[in-house]
XYZ file of C-alpha atoms in Angstrom:
308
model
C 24.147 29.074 -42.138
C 27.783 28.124 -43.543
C 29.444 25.850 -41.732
C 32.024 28.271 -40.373
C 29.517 30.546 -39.189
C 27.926 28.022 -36.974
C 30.486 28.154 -35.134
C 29.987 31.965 -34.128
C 27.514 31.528 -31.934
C 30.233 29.269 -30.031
C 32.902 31.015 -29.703
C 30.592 33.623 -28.092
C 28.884 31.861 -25.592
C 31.953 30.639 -24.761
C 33.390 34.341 -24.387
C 30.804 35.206 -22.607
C 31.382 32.558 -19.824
C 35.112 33.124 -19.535
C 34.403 37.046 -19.502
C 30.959 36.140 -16.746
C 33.341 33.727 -14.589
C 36.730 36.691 -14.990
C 34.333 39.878 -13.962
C 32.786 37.520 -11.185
C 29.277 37.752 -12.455
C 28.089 34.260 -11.657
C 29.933 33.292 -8.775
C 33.009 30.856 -8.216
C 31.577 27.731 -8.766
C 29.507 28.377 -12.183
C 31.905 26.256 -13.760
C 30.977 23.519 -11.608
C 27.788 24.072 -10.814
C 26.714 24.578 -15.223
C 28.552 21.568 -15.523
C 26.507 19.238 -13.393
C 23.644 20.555 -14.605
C 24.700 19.898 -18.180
C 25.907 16.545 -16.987
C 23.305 15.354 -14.989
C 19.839 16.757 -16.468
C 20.212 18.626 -19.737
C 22.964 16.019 -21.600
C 20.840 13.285 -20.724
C 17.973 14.597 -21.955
C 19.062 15.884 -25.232
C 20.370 11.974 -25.849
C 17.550 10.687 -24.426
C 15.524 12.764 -27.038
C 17.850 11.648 -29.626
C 17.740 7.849 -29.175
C 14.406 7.437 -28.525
C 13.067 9.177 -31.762
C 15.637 7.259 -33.468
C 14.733 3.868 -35.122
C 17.493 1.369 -34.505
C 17.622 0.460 -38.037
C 19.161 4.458 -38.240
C 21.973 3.786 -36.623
C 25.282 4.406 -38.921
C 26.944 1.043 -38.863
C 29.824 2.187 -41.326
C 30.548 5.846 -39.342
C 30.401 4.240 -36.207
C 33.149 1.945 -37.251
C 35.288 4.518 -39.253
C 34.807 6.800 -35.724
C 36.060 3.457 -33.599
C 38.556 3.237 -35.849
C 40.141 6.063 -35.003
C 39.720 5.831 -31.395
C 41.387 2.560 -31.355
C 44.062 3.804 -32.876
C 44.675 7.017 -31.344
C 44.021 5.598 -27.767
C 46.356 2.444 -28.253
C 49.111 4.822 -29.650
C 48.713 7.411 -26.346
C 48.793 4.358 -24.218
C 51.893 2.890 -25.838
C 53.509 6.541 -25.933
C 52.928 7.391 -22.750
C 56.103 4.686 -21.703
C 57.649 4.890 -24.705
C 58.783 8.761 -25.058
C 57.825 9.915 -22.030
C 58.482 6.813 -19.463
C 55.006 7.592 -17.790
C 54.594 4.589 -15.371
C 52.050 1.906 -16.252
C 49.566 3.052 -13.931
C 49.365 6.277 -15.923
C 48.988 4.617 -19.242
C 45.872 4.336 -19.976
C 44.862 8.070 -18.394
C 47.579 9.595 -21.335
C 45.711 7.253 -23.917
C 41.986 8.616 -22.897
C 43.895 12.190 -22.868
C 44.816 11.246 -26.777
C 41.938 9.971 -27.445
C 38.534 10.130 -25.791
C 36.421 12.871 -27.143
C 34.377 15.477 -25.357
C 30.928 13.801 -26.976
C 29.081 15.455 -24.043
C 29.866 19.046 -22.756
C 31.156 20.231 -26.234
C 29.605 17.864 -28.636
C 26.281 18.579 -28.013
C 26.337 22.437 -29.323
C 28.963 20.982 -32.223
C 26.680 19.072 -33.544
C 24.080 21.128 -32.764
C 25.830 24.117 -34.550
C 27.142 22.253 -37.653
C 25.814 19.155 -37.880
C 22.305 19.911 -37.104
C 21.560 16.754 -35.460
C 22.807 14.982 -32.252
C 21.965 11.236 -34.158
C 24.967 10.404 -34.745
C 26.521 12.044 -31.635
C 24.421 9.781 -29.270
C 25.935 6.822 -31.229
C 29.787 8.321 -30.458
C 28.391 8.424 -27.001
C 26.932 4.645 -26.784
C 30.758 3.713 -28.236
C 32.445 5.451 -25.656
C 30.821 4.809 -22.716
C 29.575 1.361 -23.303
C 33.017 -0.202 -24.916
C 36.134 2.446 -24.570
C 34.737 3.473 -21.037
C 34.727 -0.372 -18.984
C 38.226 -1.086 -21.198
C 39.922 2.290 -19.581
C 38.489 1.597 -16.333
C 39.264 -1.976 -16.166
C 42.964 -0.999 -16.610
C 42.898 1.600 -13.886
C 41.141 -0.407 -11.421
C 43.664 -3.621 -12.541
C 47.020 -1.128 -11.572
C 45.561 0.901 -8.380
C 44.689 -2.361 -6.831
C 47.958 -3.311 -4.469
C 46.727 -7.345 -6.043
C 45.980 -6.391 -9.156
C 42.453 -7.578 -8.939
C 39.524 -5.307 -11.162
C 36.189 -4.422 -9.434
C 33.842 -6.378 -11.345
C 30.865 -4.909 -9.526
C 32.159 -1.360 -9.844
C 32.194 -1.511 -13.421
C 28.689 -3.276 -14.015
C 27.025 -0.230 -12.073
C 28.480 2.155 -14.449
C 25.594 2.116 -16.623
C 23.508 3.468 -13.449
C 25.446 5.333 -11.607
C 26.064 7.689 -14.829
C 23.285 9.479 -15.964
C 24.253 9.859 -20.018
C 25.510 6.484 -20.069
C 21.541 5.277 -18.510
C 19.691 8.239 -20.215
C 21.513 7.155 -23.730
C 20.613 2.907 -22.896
C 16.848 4.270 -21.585
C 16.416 6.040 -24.952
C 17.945 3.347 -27.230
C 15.028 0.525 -25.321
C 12.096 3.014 -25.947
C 13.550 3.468 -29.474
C 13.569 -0.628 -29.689
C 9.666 -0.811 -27.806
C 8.450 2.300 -30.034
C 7.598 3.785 -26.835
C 6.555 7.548 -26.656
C 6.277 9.739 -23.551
C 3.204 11.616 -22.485
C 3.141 15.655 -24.103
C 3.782 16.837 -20.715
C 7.156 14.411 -19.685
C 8.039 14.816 -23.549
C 7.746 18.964 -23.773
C 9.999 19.263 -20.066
C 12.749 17.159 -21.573
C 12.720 18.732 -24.572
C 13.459 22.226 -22.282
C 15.975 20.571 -20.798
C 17.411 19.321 -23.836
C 17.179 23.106 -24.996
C 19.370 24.631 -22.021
C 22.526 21.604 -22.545
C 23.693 24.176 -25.601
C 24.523 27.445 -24.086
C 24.894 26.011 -20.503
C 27.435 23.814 -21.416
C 29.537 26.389 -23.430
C 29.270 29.215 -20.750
C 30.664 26.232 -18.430
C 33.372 25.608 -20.704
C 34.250 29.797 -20.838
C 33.909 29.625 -17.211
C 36.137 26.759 -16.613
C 38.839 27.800 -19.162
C 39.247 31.214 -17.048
C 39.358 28.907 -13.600
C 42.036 26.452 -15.327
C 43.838 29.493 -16.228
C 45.319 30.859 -13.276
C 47.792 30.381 -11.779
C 48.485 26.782 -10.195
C 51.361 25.555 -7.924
C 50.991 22.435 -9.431
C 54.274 21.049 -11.492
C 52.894 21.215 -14.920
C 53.612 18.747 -17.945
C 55.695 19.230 -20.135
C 55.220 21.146 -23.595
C 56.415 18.128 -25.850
C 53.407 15.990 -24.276
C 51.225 18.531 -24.724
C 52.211 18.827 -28.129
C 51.747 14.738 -28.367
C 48.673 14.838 -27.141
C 47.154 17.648 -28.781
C 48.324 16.414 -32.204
C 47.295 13.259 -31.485
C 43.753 14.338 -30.865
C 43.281 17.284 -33.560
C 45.106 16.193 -35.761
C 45.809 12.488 -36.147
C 42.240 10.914 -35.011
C 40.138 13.326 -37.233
C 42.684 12.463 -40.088
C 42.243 8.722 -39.597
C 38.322 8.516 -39.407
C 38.556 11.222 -42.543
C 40.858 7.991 -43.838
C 38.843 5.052 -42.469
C 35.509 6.933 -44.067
C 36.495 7.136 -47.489
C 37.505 3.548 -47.169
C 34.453 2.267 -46.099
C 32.852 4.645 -48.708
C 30.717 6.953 -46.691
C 28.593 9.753 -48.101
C 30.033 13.930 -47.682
C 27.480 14.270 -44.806
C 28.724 11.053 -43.573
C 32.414 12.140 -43.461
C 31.406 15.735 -42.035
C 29.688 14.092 -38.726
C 32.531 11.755 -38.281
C 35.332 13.760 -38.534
C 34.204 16.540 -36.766
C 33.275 13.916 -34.028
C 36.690 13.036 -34.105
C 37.901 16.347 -33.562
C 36.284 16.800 -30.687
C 38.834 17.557 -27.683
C 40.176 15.615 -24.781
C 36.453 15.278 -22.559
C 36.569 16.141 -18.837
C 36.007 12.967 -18.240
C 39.599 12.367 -18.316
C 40.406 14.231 -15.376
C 37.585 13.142 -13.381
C 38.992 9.584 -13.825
C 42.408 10.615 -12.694
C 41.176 12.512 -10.191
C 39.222 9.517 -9.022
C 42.295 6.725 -9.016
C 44.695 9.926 -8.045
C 47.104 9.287 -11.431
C 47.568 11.284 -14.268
C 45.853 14.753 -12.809
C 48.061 16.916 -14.043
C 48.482 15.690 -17.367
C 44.904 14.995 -18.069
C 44.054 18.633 -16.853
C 46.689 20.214 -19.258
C 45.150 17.873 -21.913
C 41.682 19.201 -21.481
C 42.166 22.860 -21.610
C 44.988 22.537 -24.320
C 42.862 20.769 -26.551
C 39.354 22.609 -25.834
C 40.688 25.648 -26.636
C 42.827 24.706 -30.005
C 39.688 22.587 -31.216
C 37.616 25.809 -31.751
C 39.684 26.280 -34.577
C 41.013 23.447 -35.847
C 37.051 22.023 -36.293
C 36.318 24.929 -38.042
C 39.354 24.401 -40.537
C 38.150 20.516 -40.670
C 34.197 21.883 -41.213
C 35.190 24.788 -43.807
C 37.844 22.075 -45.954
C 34.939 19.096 -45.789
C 32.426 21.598 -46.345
C-alpha cells in the first residue's frame, strides 16, 4: 500500500460518517456517542495494547524530542500570538496555544498511524508527552487565570491521570511493559477487539461531527486571519519544525515519516473540551478543530507522499 493510498480508506470512512450523520442514519448524537466510545474503551485499549507489548528500552528518545520540539515551539508561539496580533485576553492564552499546537494523537491519530505508519508505537509515546507534560502545563495556566485569587488546583491536576482513561490506560500499559506482565488469552483477545473498532469508529465520529459543526451556528465566529494563524501554525509550521529538529538530531526516513506526520496531526478535541470546561476560548478552539481536521486530510498526505 503507497503511502497516499492509505489514506483512502480515510477519507471514506470519514465520508461515510458525514453522509450517515447528513441523511440521519445513525441518529443525532452518533457524533457524541462514537466519540466516547472511542475515547473511553477502544483508544485506551489500542494504547494499552501498544505500551504494554512495547519494551521500554523501544521507546524513541531522539523522535520524541524532535516531536516536543515542535510542540514547544508551536504552543509558546500561539500563546504569545494570541495577545500579540490578536489582543486575546490572558485567560484565553493558553486555549489559542493548545489550538496551535496540541495534536489530535487520539481520535485521528490512531487510524493515521494505523493507515501509514503501520504502528501506533510511536503514537502512544506522542500521547505519554502530551498528556503527562503539555497537558498539567495548559491546565495549570487555566486553572491559575479562572481562579478570582489566582490560586491552581493542585488536587485537580494530580487526578488527571485517573480520571482520564488514555492518560491511565497509556501509564497501565507502560508498568506492565516495565513488570513484563501479560494478560490472560481471554482479557488479551477482548482488548484487542476493542482496539480493532477505535479505527473506523473514530473516523465515522469525525464525518459525523464535521456535518454537526457545520451548520449553521448563532455563535459570533472568529475571525479568518486567526484561523489562518492557527491553521498554519499547526499544518504547516510544527510538521516543518520536527521535519527540521529530526534531521538535526539525525533520525532515520522511517523516523522522520512517524514524526512529522505526528506533527501534522490537527488541533485535538481536546481543545474545546477544555474551553468548554473553564468557559474561555469556545469559539475559537471549535473553529480550530474543524478548520484544521478537515485541511489535515490533505496536507498529511502531501507531507506522507514528499517524505515517502
Amino acid at each position: 500500500m503507497t503511502l497516499v493510498s492509505a489514506f483512502v480508506p480515510i477519507w471514506i470512512l470519514t465520508a461515510v460518517g458525514y453522509v450517515a450523520c447528513r441523511w440521519g442514519l445513525l441518529g443525532e448524537a452518533v457524533a457524541s456517542v462514537l466519540g466516547r466510545f472511542v475515547f473511553h474503551l477502544a483508544m485506551p485499549s489500542a494504547l494499552f495494547l501498544a505500551l504494554s507489548r512495547m519494551p521500554l528500552s523501544g521507546f524513541a528518545g531522539r523522535s520524541l524530542l524532535a516531536f516536543g520540539m515542535s510542540t514547544a515551539a508551536v504552543v509558546g508561539f500561539g500563546w504569545v500570538a494570541a495577545s500579540w496580533l490578536f489582543g486575546r485576553p490572558p485567560v484565553e492564552r493558553p486555549i489559542w496555544g493548545m489550538a496551535a499546537g496540541y495534536v489530535n494523537s487520539a481520535n485521528l491519530g490512531i487510524p493515521i498511524a494505523t493507515q501509514v505508519l503501520g504502528t501506533v508505537s510511536f503514537l502512544a509515546e506522542v500521547v505519554l508527552l502530551q498528556v503527562l507534560v503539555v497537558t498539567p502545563v495548559i491546565l495549570i495556566a487555566l486553572d491559575r487565570h479562572s481562579d478570582p485569587a489566582g490560586r491552581v488546583r493542585v488536587r485537580r491536576i494530580a487526578s488527571l491521570p485517573v480520571r482520564n482513561p488514555v492518560i491511565l490506560a497509556s501509564l497501565l500499559g507502560v508498568a506492565c511493559s516495565a513488570a513484563d506482565l501479560r494478560l490472560p488469552s481471554a482479557a488479551d483477545t477482548s482488548l484487542a477487539l476493542l482496539a480493532g473498532a477505535a479505527v473506523p469508529a473514530a473516523l465515522v465520529a469525525l464525518g459525523a461531527s464535521l456535518h454537526r459543526t457545520a451548520a449553521p451556528s448563532r455563535a459570533e465566529p472568529t475571525g479568518p486571519a486567526e484561523l489562518a494563524v492557527i491553521a498554519t501554525l499547526k499544518l504547516v509550521a510544527q510538521p516543518v519544525i520536527a521535519y527540521a529538529a529530526g534531521l538535526a538530531l539525525h533520525l532515520s526516513a522511517p523516523q522522520l515519516l512517524a514524526v512529522v506526520v505526528c506533527a501534522g496531526l490537527p488541533t485535538a478535541q481536546n481543545t474545546f473540551i477544555f474551553g468548554q470546561e473553564y468557559g474561555v476560548g469556545e469559539t475559537v478552539a471549535n473553529r480550530a478543530v474543524v478548520v484544521t481536521t478537515t485541511l489535515s486530510l490533505g496536507t498529511l498526505a502531501a507531507a506522507a507522499t514528499l517524505l515517502g
